[in-house]
Amino acid sequence: MMQEKRPLVEALEQFHKKKSISFHVPGHKHGLLSNLPQLISNSMQYDLTELDGLDDYHHPKEAIKEAEELLTRLYNTDDSFFLVNGTTIGNIAMIYATCQYGEQIIVQRNAHKSIFHAIELVGAEPIYVSPIWDEHSKTASYVPLEVIEEAIQQYPFAKAVVLTYPNYYGVCSRDLEEIINLCHSLEMPVLVDEAHGAHFQSHKEFPKSALLYGADVVVQSAHKTLPSLTMGSYIHIRSHLIESKRVNKYLRMLQSSSPSYLILASLDDARSYVERYSPMDYKQLLDRREVFIDALETIPLIEVVQVDDPLKLLIRVEKYSGFQVQQAFEKQNIYVELADIYQVLLILPLLKVEHEFPFAEIRKRMKYAVEDLKKETPEYTSSTLYMQQKNISTLQMHLELVNEKQGEWIPYARSIGRIAKGMIVPYPPGIPLLLPGEKITVPILTELEVWIEKGASFQGEHQLEEKLIYVVEE
């Protein structure tokens, strides 16, 4: 059957059977020279390069081409491609393919940092649109239709709209289809970072993919919710406004010329997994999930919050911050996807009927974790700390000028009114709290101080341990 085919996996298996001798890269020579643990070094026998029978990643004609054609057929697109450099590279490629230096692009303010990096690399001018606060999940969620309408009215020459769907916490936009229809009526493409939605195609009861709403380019992290290796992603193009070959041109420029065949094979396998996911698999998943939630809710102090995506669960423990809950869980060897001020996020596995998962053991460990947590001083913050920004905003200083100017480190307590030169990103989720070129305001600084106080980790240019922030020199 078509869905049983895994062309790239099969090509690797056939090559492995040859017992070939390697006088080619990579230098570990099928794992022979590796001192890694045996379980890892064994897999290196499949860590090959573009040899006869294994196709050419950047100009595929055989197994990779066939595997990507199956992906294209599954997601019903013009073209779909495997990505070995993660959704980050797909986000960068789709923006390069859409706008040029100096052009305006409307972008969701709580996008992933890779979106902002792409805009900076291209030299485009970002027009930020702010999402609404979702009190149920306590997250910045999606940008409403009326804000997009207003942004387009103010900036009618913007080249595209860039959205995130769903957000990291599994909250989906209620206005996505209307936004896409509006943009298309104006011949404006919509680009969607759907990193957390690769599994939506598995069953009709999952939220719809942005592709089904008509988005022009959609990038998905197969490694987040499908059985792909880390860095494995998909990019899908279905558009009369953006040519697939233009997107692919930038993929060839930006991605490694030495792709990981382990990642490629796992993407082929993940595609097959989606295609073979049955209604019975989905029913069994939901049944087991419901039993798990019911069991967790019998633990005193625990609150389980469900969102649009059934694979996402938020766990709150009364009076305690998400960072405290995360630490308590880790003492029981339970590692969550992320913690924030309010809660922790669990990403459930996309189980099939034949899979086992230790839900009962997890519930027992979480109960122990909550008992230990009671010994600590609660650090819960009840107030909403979401930055109250304008619906539509632009940078106070263009990125090109920010990069030209000198920077200086100053105490962040004295930074209000200054222009940021470095990005500050609580990670995860990887959504920038502060972007280069933005003016530092009281709400931004207040939220930063709370993230620091609660023990968040940060990426970007900062010296927050010394209470310093990087700003444009005056």
CSV table of C-alpha atoms in Angstrom, one decimal:
chain,number,residue,atom,x,y,z
A,1,MET,CA,0.0,0.0,0.0
A,2,MET,CA,1.1,3.6,-0.7
A,3,GLN,CA,1.2,4.6,3.0
A,4,GLU,CA,3.5,1.7,3.8
A,5,LYS,CA,6.2,3.0,1.5
A,6,ARG,CA,9.2,4.7,3.0
A,7,PRO,CA,11.4,5.2,0.0
A,8,LEU,CA,14.4,6.8,1.9
A,9,VAL,CA,14.3,4.4,4.8
A,10,GLU,CA,14.2,1.5,2.3
A,11,ALA,CA,17.1,3.0,0.3
A,12,LEU,CA,19.2,3.2,3.5
A,13,GLU,CA,18.4,-0.3,4.4
A,14,GLN,CA,19.4,-1.6,1.0
A,15,PHE,CA,22.7,0.3,1.1
A,16,HIS,CA,23.5,-1.0,4.6
A,17,LYS,CA,23.0,-4.6,3.4
A,18,LYS,CA,25.9,-4.1,0.9
A,19,LYS,CA,28.4,-4.0,3.8
A,20,SER,CA,30.2,-1.2,1.9
A,21,ILE,CA,33.7,0.1,2.7
A,22,SER,CA,33.9,3.8,3.3
A,23,PHE,CA,36.5,6.0,1.7
A,24,HIS,CA,34.1,8.9,1.9
A,25,VAL,CA,32.8,11.3,4.5
A,26,PRO,CA,31.7,11.2,7.3
A,27,GLY,CA,35.0,10.5,9.1
A,28,HIS,CA,33.6,8.2,11.7
A,29,LYS,CA,33.5,5.4,9.0
A,30,HIS,CA,30.2,3.8,9.8
A,31,GLY,CA,30.8,4.4,13.5
A,32,LEU,CA,34.1,2.5,13.5
A,33,LEU,CA,36.1,5.4,14.9
A,34,SER,CA,33.5,6.6,17.4
A,35,ASN,CA,33.9,6.4,21.1
A,36,LEU,CA,30.3,7.2,21.7
A,37,PRO,CA,28.1,4.8,23.6
A,38,GLN,CA,27.3,1.7,21.5
A,39,LEU,CA,23.6,2.5,21.1
A,40,ILE,CA,24.6,5.8,19.4
A,41,SER,CA,27.6,4.5,17.4
A,42,ASN,CA,25.4,1.7,16.0
A,43,SER,CA,23.1,4.2,14.4
A,44,MET,CA,26.1,5.8,12.7
A,45,GLN,CA,26.1,3.0,10.2
A,46,TYR,CA,23.2,4.8,8.7
A,47,ASP,CA,24.8,8.2,8.9
A,48,LEU,CA,25.8,8.3,5.3
A,49,THR,CA,26.3,10.8,2.5
A,50,GLU,CA,25.0,11.4,-1.0
A,51,LEU,CA,26.2,8.1,-2.5
A,52,ASP,CA,24.8,6.1,-5.5
A,53,GLY,CA,21.4,4.9,-4.6
A,54,LEU,CA,20.8,7.4,-1.8
A,55,ASP,CA,20.0,10.4,-4.1
A,56,ASP,CA,21.0,14.1,-3.9
A,57,TYR,CA,19.3,16.1,-1.2
A,58,HIS,CA,19.5,19.4,-3.1
A,59,HIS,CA,18.7,18.0,-6.5
A,60,PRO,CA,16.7,14.8,-5.8
A,61,LYS,CA,15.7,12.4,-8.5
A,62,GLU,CA,15.3,9.0,-6.7
A,63,ALA,CA,14.5,8.1,-3.1
A,64,ILE,CA,14.4,11.6,-1.6
A,65,LYS,CA,12.3,12.8,-4.5
A,66,GLU,CA,9.8,9.9,-4.1
A,67,ALA,CA,9.6,10.5,-0.3
A,68,GLU,CA,9.0,14.2,-0.8
A,69,GLU,CA,6.3,13.5,-3.4
A,70,LEU,CA,4.6,11.2,-0.9
A,71,LEU,CA,4.7,14.1,1.6
A,72,THR,CA,3.3,16.5,-1.0
A,73,ARG,CA,0.5,14.1,-1.7
A,74,LEU,CA,-0.3,13.6,2.0
A,75,TYR,CA,-0.5,17.3,2.8
A,76,ASN,CA,-2.1,18.1,-0.6
A,77,THR,CA,0.3,20.9,-1.5
A,78,ASP,CA,2.0,22.2,-4.6
A,79,ASP,CA,5.3,21.1,-3.2
A,80,SER,CA,6.5,19.9,0.2
A,81,PHE,CA,10.2,19.5,1.2
A,82,PHE,CA,12.2,17.8,4.0
A,83,LEU,CA,14.2,20.2,6.2
A,84,VAL,CA,17.3,19.1,8.1
A,85,ASN,CA,18.0,22.4,9.7
A,86,GLY,CA,14.7,22.6,11.6
A,87,THR,CA,11.7,24.9,11.2
A,88,THR,CA,14.1,27.8,11.8
A,89,ILE,CA,15.5,27.4,8.2
A,90,GLY,CA,12.1,27.0,6.8
A,91,ASN,CA,11.0,30.3,8.4
A,92,ILE,CA,14.1,32.1,7.0
A,93,ALA,CA,13.6,30.6,3.5
A,94,MET,CA,9.9,31.6,3.3
A,95,ILE,CA,10.7,35.2,4.2
A,96,TYR,CA,13.6,35.4,1.8
A,97,ALA,CA,11.3,34.1,-0.9
A,98,THR,CA,8.6,36.7,-0.1
A,99,CYS,CA,10.2,40.1,0.6
A,100,GLN,CA,13.3,42.1,-0.1
A,101,TYR,CA,15.4,44.7,1.5
A,102,GLY,CA,13.5,47.7,2.7
A,103,GLU,CA,10.0,46.2,2.1
A,104,GLN,CA,7.5,46.0,4.9
A,105,ILE,CA,6.2,42.7,6.3
A,106,ILE,CA,3.4,42.3,8.9
A,107,VAL,CA,4.5,39.9,11.6
A,108,GLN,CA,2.9,38.6,14.8
A,109,ARG,CA,4.8,40.0,17.8
A,110,ASN,CA,4.9,36.8,19.7
A,111,ALA,CA,6.6,34.9,16.8
A,112,HIS,CA,9.6,32.6,17.3
A,113,LYS,CA,13.0,34.4,17.3
A,114,SER,CA,13.8,32.7,13.9
A,115,ILE,CA,11.1,34.9,12.2
A,116,PHE,CA,12.8,38.1,13.6
A,117,HIS,CA,16.2,36.8,12.6
A,118,ALA,CA,14.9,36.2,9.0
A,119,ILE,CA,13.5,39.7,8.8
A,120,GLU,CA,16.8,41.2,10.0
A,121,LEU,CA,18.8,39.1,7.5
A,122,VAL,CA,16.6,40.2,4.6
A,123,GLY,CA,16.6,43.8,5.7
A,124,ALA,CA,12.9,44.1,5.7
A,125,GLU,CA,10.9,46.5,7.9
A,126,PRO,CA,8.7,44.6,10.4
A,127,ILE,CA,5.2,45.9,11.3
A,128,TYR,CA,4.3,44.2,14.6
A,129,VAL,CA,0.8,43.1,15.3
A,130,SER,CA,0.0,42.1,18.9
A,131,PRO,CA,-1.8,39.0,19.9
A,132,ILE,CA,-4.6,39.0,22.5
A,133,TRP,CA,-4.2,37.6,26.0
A,134,ASP,CA,-5.9,34.2,26.6
A,135,GLU,CA,-6.7,34.0,30.2
A,136,HIS,CA,-7.6,30.3,30.1
A,137,SER,CA,-4.1,29.3,29.0
A,138,LYS,CA,-2.5,32.4,30.5
A,139,THR,CA,-0.6,33.0,27.2
A,140,ALA,CA,-0.4,35.5,24.4
A,141,SER,CA,-2.5,33.7,21.8
A,142,TYR,CA,-3.4,34.9,18.4
A,143,VAL,CA,-3.8,38.2,16.4
A,144,PRO,CA,-7.5,39.0,15.8
A,145,LEU,CA,-8.8,39.8,12.4
A,146,GLU,CA,-9.6,43.4,13.2
A,147,VAL,CA,-5.9,44.0,14.1
A,148,ILE,CA,-4.7,42.5,10.8
A,149,GLU,CA,-7.3,44.7,8.9
A,150,GLU,CA,-6.0,47.8,10.7
A,151,ALA,CA,-2.4,46.9,9.9
A,152,ILE,CA,-3.1,46.4,6.2
A,153,GLN,CA,-5.0,49.7,6.1
A,154,GLN,CA,-2.0,51.5,7.6
A,155,TYR,CA,0.6,49.6,5.6
A,156,PRO,CA,-1.1,48.6,2.3
A,157,PHE,CA,2.2,47.9,0.6
A,158,ALA,CA,3.3,45.2,3.0
A,159,LYS,CA,4.5,42.2,1.2
A,160,ALA,CA,3.1,39.5,3.4
A,161,VAL,CA,1.6,38.6,6.8
A,162,VAL,CA,3.5,36.2,9.0
A,163,LEU,CA,1.6,34.3,11.7
A,164,THR,CA,2.2,31.6,14.3
A,165,TYR,CA,-0.4,28.8,14.5
A,166,PRO,CA,-1.0,27.2,17.0
A,167,ASN,CA,1.0,29.0,19.7
A,168,TYR,CA,3.5,27.1,21.7
A,169,TYR,CA,0.8,26.1,24.2
A,170,GLY,CA,-1.6,24.6,21.7
A,171,VAL,CA,-4.0,27.6,21.4
A,172,CYS,CA,-5.3,28.1,17.9
A,173,SER,CA,-6.5,31.2,16.2
A,174,ARG,CA,-10.2,31.6,15.8
A,175,ASP,CA,-9.8,34.1,12.9
A,176,LEU,CA,-7.2,32.4,10.8
A,177,GLU,CA,-9.4,31.5,7.8
A,178,GLU,CA,-10.9,35.0,7.7
A,179,ILE,CA,-7.4,36.6,7.9
A,180,ILE,CA,-6.2,34.4,5.0
A,181,ASN,CA,-9.2,35.2,2.9
A,182,LEU,CA,-8.7,38.9,3.6
A,183,CYS,CA,-5.1,38.8,2.6
A,184,HIS,CA,-5.7,36.8,-0.5
A,185,SER,CA,-8.4,39.3,-1.6
A,186,LEU,CA,-5.6,41.8,-1.6
A,187,GLU,CA,-3.1,39.4,-3.3
A,188,MET,CA,-1.0,39.3,-0.1
A,189,PRO,CA,0.5,36.0,0.9
A,190,VAL,CA,0.2,34.5,4.4
A,191,LEU,CA,3.2,32.7,5.9
A,192,VAL,CA,2.6,30.4,8.9
A,193,ASP,CA,5.0,29.1,11.4
A,194,GLU,CA,3.1,25.9,12.3
A,195,ALA,CA,6.0,24.3,14.2
A,196,HIS,CA,3.6,22.7,16.7
A,197,GLY,CA,1.0,21.4,14.2
A,198,ALA,CA,2.7,18.7,12.1
A,199,HIS,CA,0.4,16.1,13.7
A,200,PHE,CA,-2.8,18.0,12.8
A,201,GLN,CA,-2.9,16.0,9.5
A,202,SER,CA,-3.1,12.7,11.5
A,203,HIS,CA,-6.9,12.9,12.2
A,204,LYS,CA,-9.8,15.2,11.3
A,205,GLU,CA,-10.6,15.8,15.0
A,206,PHE,CA,-7.3,17.6,15.5
A,207,PRO,CA,-7.3,21.3,14.8
A,208,LYS,CA,-7.1,22.1,11.1
A,209,SER,CA,-3.7,22.9,9.6
A,210,ALA,CA,-3.2,26.4,8.3
A,211,LEU,CA,-2.9,24.7,4.9
A,212,LEU,CA,-6.5,23.7,5.0
A,213,TYR,CA,-7.4,27.4,5.6
A,214,GLY,CA,-5.4,28.4,2.5
A,215,ALA,CA,-2.1,29.6,3.9
A,216,ASP,CA,0.6,30.0,1.2
A,217,VAL,CA,3.6,28.6,3.0
A,218,VAL,CA,3.5,26.5,6.2
A,219,VAL,CA,6.5,25.3,8.1
A,220,GLN,CA,6.1,22.4,10.6
A,221,SER,CA,8.5,20.8,13.1
A,222,ALA,CA,8.0,17.1,12.6
A,223,HIS,CA,10.4,16.5,15.5
A,224,LYS,CA,8.1,18.2,18.0
A,225,THR,CA,5.0,15.9,17.8
A,226,LEU,CA,5.9,13.3,15.2
A,227,PRO,CA,8.5,10.5,15.5
A,228,SER,CA,11.3,12.4,13.7
A,229,LEU,CA,14.8,13.2,14.9
A,230,THR,CA,15.5,16.6,16.3
A,231,MET,CA,15.9,19.2,13.5
A,232,GLY,CA,13.6,17.4,11.2
A,233,SER,CA,10.9,19.6,9.8
A,234,TYR,CA,8.6,20.0,6.7
A,235,ILE,CA,7.9,23.1,4.6
A,236,HIS,CA,4.7,23.1,2.5
A,237,ILE,CA,3.9,25.5,-0.4
A,238,ARG,CA,0.4,25.8,-1.9
A,239,SER,CA,0.1,29.3,-3.5
A,240,HIS,CA,-0.5,31.3,-6.6
A,241,LEU,CA,1.4,34.1,-5.0
A,242,ILE,CA,4.7,32.4,-4.1
A,243,GLU,CA,6.5,30.0,-6.4
A,244,SER,CA,7.8,26.8,-4.9
A,245,LYS,CA,11.0,27.0,-6.9
A,246,ARG,CA,11.7,30.4,-5.3
A,247,VAL,CA,11.3,28.9,-1.8
A,248,ASN,CA,13.4,25.9,-2.8
A,249,LYS,CA,16.1,28.2,-4.2
A,250,TYR,CA,16.6,29.6,-0.7
A,251,LEU,CA,16.4,26.2,0.9
A,252,ARG,CA,19.4,25.1,-1.3
A,253,MET,CA,21.3,28.2,-0.3
A,254,LEU,CA,20.6,28.1,3.4
A,255,GLN,CA,20.6,24.4,4.3
A,256,SER,CA,23.7,22.2,4.8
A,257,SER,CA,25.2,20.7,1.7
A,258,SER,CA,26.0,17.6,3.9
A,259,PRO,CA,22.5,16.6,5.1
A,260,SER,CA,21.9,14.1,7.8
A,261,TYR,CA,20.5,10.9,6.3
A,262,LEU,CA,19.4,9.9,9.8
A,263,ILE,CA,17.2,13.0,10.0
A,264,LEU,CA,16.0,12.6,6.4
A,265,ALA,CA,15.0,8.9,7.0
A,266,SER,CA,13.2,9.9,10.2
A,267,LEU,CA,11.2,12.5,8.2
A,268,ASP,CA,10.3,9.8,5.7
A,269,ASP,CA,9.2,7.6,8.6
A,270,ALA,CA,7.3,10.4,10.3
A,271,ARG,CA,5.3,11.0,7.1
A,272,SER,CA,4.4,7.4,7.0
A,273,TYR,CA,3.4,7.5,10.6
A,274,VAL,CA,0.9,10.3,10.0
A,275,GLU,CA,-0.5,8.5,6.9
A,276,ARG,CA,-1.0,5.3,8.9
A,277,TYR,CA,-2.6,6.9,11.9
A,278,SER,CA,-6.0,5.4,12.1
A,279,PRO,CA,-9.4,6.5,13.7
A,280,MET,CA,-8.9,3.7,16.2
A,281,ASP,CA,-5.4,5.1,17.1
A,282,TYR,CA,-7.0,8.5,17.7
A,283,LYS,CA,-9.9,7.2,19.8
A,284,GLN,CA,-7.5,5.1,22.0
A,285,LEU,CA,-5.2,8.2,22.4
A,286,LEU,CA,-8.1,10.3,23.6
A,287,ASP,CA,-9.4,7.6,25.9
A,288,ARG,CA,-6.0,7.2,27.6
A,289,ARG,CA,-5.6,10.9,27.8
A,290,GLU,CA,-8.9,11.4,29.5
A,291,VAL,CA,-8.1,8.7,32.1
A,292,PHE,CA,-4.7,10.4,32.7
A,293,ILE,CA,-6.3,13.8,33.2
A,294,ASP,CA,-8.9,12.4,35.6
A,295,ALA,CA,-6.1,10.7,37.6
A,296,LEU,CA,-4.1,13.9,37.8
A,297,GLU,CA,-7.0,15.9,39.0
A,298,THR,CA,-7.4,13.6,42.0
A,299,ILE,CA,-4.0,15.0,43.3
A,300,PRO,CA,-4.7,17.8,45.7
A,301,LEU,CA,-3.6,21.3,44.4
A,302,ILE,CA,-3.1,20.2,40.8
A,303,GLU,CA,-5.1,21.8,38.1
A,304,VAL,CA,-5.1,20.4,34.5
A,305,VAL,CA,-5.8,22.9,31.8
A,306,GLN,CA,-6.8,21.6,28.3
A,307,VAL,CA,-6.4,23.7,25.2
A,308,ASP,CA,-7.3,23.3,21.5
A,309,ASP,CA,-4.5,20.8,20.7
A,310,PRO,CA,-5.2,17.5,22.6
A,311,LEU,CA,-1.4,16.8,22.7
A,312,LYS,CA,-0.9,19.8,24.9
A,313,LEU,CA,-1.7,19.9,28.6
A,314,LEU,CA,-1.0,22.7,31.1
A,315,ILE,CA,-0.3,21.7,34.7
A,316,ARG,CA,-0.7,24.2,37.5
A,317,VAL,CA,-0.1,23.6,41.2
A,318,GLU,CA,-2.0,26.0,43.5
A,319,LYS,CA,0.1,28.8,44.9
A,320,TYR,CA,3.3,27.7,43.2
A,321,SER,CA,5.0,29.0,40.1
A,322,GLY,CA,5.6,26.9,37.0
A,323,PHE,CA,9.3,27.0,37.6
A,324,GLN,CA,8.8,25.6,41.1
A,325,VAL,CA,6.6,22.8,39.6
A,326,GLN,CA,9.2,22.1,36.9
A,327,GLN,CA,11.9,21.6,39.5
A,328,ALA,CA,9.8,19.4,41.7
A,329,PHE,CA,8.9,17.2,38.7
A,330,GLU,CA,12.5,17.0,37.6
A,331,LYS,CA,13.4,15.6,41.0
A,332,GLN,CA,11.1,12.7,40.1
A,333,ASN,CA,12.7,12.5,36.6
A,334,ILE,CA,9.7,14.0,34.8
A,335,TYR,CA,10.9,16.5,32.3
A,336,VAL,CA,8.3,18.9,30.9
A,337,GLU,CA,8.5,20.9,27.7
A,338,LEU,CA,8.7,24.3,29.4
A,339,ALA,CA,7.8,26.2,32.5
A,340,ASP,CA,6.5,29.8,32.8
A,341,ILE,CA,5.4,31.9,35.7
A,342,TYR,CA,2.1,30.2,36.0
A,343,GLN,CA,2.4,26.6,34.8
A,344,VAL,CA,4.3,23.8,33.1
A,345,LEU,CA,3.5,22.5,29.6
A,346,LEU,CA,3.3,18.8,28.8
A,347,ILE,CA,3.5,17.5,25.2
A,348,LEU,CA,1.8,14.1,25.0
A,349,PRO,CA,2.9,11.5,22.6
A,350,LEU,CA,0.9,10.8,19.5
A,351,LEU,CA,0.3,7.2,20.6
A,352,LYS,CA,-1.0,4.4,18.4
A,353,VAL,CA,-3.0,1.5,19.7
A,354,GLU,CA,0.1,-0.8,20.0
A,355,HIS,CA,2.1,1.7,22.1
A,356,GLU,CA,2.5,1.7,25.9
A,357,PHE,CA,3.1,4.8,27.9
A,358,PRO,CA,3.5,4.8,31.7
A,359,PHE,CA,0.7,7.1,32.6
A,360,ALA,CA,0.0,5.5,36.0
A,361,GLU,CA,3.7,5.8,37.0
A,362,ILE,CA,3.7,9.4,35.9
A,363,ARG,CA,0.7,10.2,38.0
A,364,LYS,CA,2.4,8.5,41.0
A,365,ARG,CA,5.6,10.6,40.6
A,366,MET,CA,3.6,13.8,40.1
A,367,LYS,CA,1.8,13.1,43.4
A,368,TYR,CA,5.2,12.7,45.1
A,369,ALA,CA,6.4,15.9,43.5
A,370,VAL,CA,3.5,17.9,44.8
A,371,GLU,CA,4.0,16.5,48.3
A,372,ASP,CA,7.6,17.7,48.2
A,373,LEU,CA,6.5,21.1,46.8
A,374,LYS,CA,4.4,21.8,49.8
A,375,LYS,CA,7.6,22.1,51.8
A,376,GLU,CA,8.7,25.1,49.7
A,377,THR,CA,7.6,28.8,50.0
A,378,PRO,CA,5.0,29.5,47.2
A,379,GLU,CA,6.1,31.9,44.5
A,380,TYR,CA,2.9,32.1,42.4
A,381,THR,CA,2.2,35.4,40.7
A,382,SER,CA,-1.6,36.0,40.3
A,383,SER,CA,-1.4,39.1,38.3
A,384,THR,CA,-1.2,39.2,34.5
A,385,LEU,CA,2.2,40.2,33.3
A,386,TYR,CA,1.6,40.3,29.6
A,387,MET,CA,3.1,43.4,28.0
A,388,GLN,CA,0.3,45.7,27.1
A,389,GLN,CA,1.6,46.9,23.7
A,390,LYS,CA,-0.1,48.8,20.9
A,391,ASN,CA,-2.1,46.6,18.5
A,392,ILE,CA,0.3,47.8,15.8
A,393,SER,CA,3.8,49.0,16.3
A,394,THR,CA,7.1,49.5,14.5
A,395,LEU,CA,10.7,49.6,15.6
A,396,GLN,CA,11.8,52.8,17.3
A,397,MET,CA,15.1,52.5,15.3
A,398,HIS,CA,15.6,50.7,12.0
A,399,LEU,CA,17.7,47.5,12.4
A,400,GLU,CA,20.3,48.7,10.0
A,401,LEU,CA,20.9,51.8,12.1
A,402,VAL,CA,20.9,49.7,15.3
A,403,ASN,CA,23.6,47.5,13.8
A,404,GLU,CA,25.7,50.5,12.7
A,405,LYS,CA,25.6,52.2,16.1
A,406,GLN,CA,27.8,51.3,19.1
A,407,GLY,CA,26.3,49.5,22.0
A,408,GLU,CA,26.8,49.8,25.8
A,409,TRP,CA,25.9,47.7,28.8
A,410,ILE,CA,23.8,49.5,31.4
A,411,PRO,CA,21.9,48.3,34.5
A,412,TYR,CA,18.5,47.2,33.3
A,413,ALA,CA,16.8,49.2,36.1
A,414,ARG,CA,18.0,52.4,34.4
A,415,SER,CA,17.2,51.3,30.8
A,416,ILE,CA,13.6,52.7,30.5
A,417,GLY,CA,13.4,54.8,27.4
A,418,ARG,CA,16.6,53.4,25.8
A,419,ILE,CA,16.8,51.5,22.5
A,420,ALA,CA,17.6,47.8,22.8
A,421,LYS,CA,20.6,46.6,20.8
A,422,GLY,CA,20.4,43.0,21.8
A,423,MET,CA,17.6,40.5,21.8
A,424,ILE,CA,16.3,39.0,25.1
A,425,VAL,CA,14.5,35.7,24.7
A,426,PRO,CA,13.1,33.6,27.5
A,427,TYR,CA,13.8,30.1,26.3
A,428,PRO,CA,11.7,28.1,25.9
A,429,PRO,CA,9.4,29.2,24.3
A,430,GLY,CA,11.8,31.3,22.2
A,431,ILE,CA,9.5,34.3,21.9
A,432,PRO,CA,11.5,37.5,22.3
A,433,LEU,CA,10.7,39.7,25.2
A,434,LEU,CA,12.8,42.5,23.7
A,435,LEU,CA,13.9,43.0,20.1
A,436,PRO,CA,16.8,45.2,18.8
A,437,GLY,CA,15.4,48.6,17.8
A,438,GLU,CA,12.6,48.5,20.3
A,439,LYS,CA,12.3,51.1,23.1
A,440,ILE,CA,12.5,49.7,26.6
A,441,THR,CA,9.2,50.5,28.4
A,442,VAL,CA,8.0,50.0,32.0
A,443,PRO,CA,5.8,46.9,31.1
A,444,ILE,CA,8.7,45.3,29.3
A,445,LEU,CA,11.1,45.9,32.2
A,446,THR,CA,8.5,44.7,34.7
A,447,GLU,CA,7.9,41.4,32.9
A,448,LEU,CA,11.7,40.9,32.5
A,449,GLU,CA,12.2,41.3,36.2
A,450,VAL,CA,9.5,38.8,37.0
A,451,TRP,CA,11.1,36.2,34.5
A,452,ILE,CA,14.4,36.8,36.2
A,453,GLU,CA,13.0,36.5,39.7
A,454,LYS,CA,11.3,33.2,38.9
A,455,GLY,CA,14.4,31.6,37.5
A,456,ALA,CA,13.8,31.7,33.8
A,457,SER,CA,16.6,30.9,31.3
A,458,PHE,CA,17.4,33.4,28.6
A,459,GLN,CA,19.0,33.4,25.1
A,460,GLY,CA,20.2,36.4,23.2
A,461,GLU,CA,22.6,39.2,24.0
A,462,HIS,CA,22.4,39.9,27.7
A,463,GLN,CA,24.3,39.9,31.0
A,464,LEU,CA,21.3,39.5,33.2
A,465,GLU,CA,23.3,37.7,35.8
A,466,GLU,CA,25.1,41.1,36.3
A,467,LYS,CA,21.7,42.9,35.9
A,468,LEU,CA,23.0,44.5,32.7
A,469,ILE,CA,21.2,45.0,29.4
A,470,TYR,CA,22.6,45.9,26.0
A,471,VAL,CA,21.4,49.1,24.5
A,472,VAL,CA,22.3,51.6,21.7
A,473,GLU,CA,24.9,54.0,22.9
A,474,GLU,CA,23.5,57.6,23.1
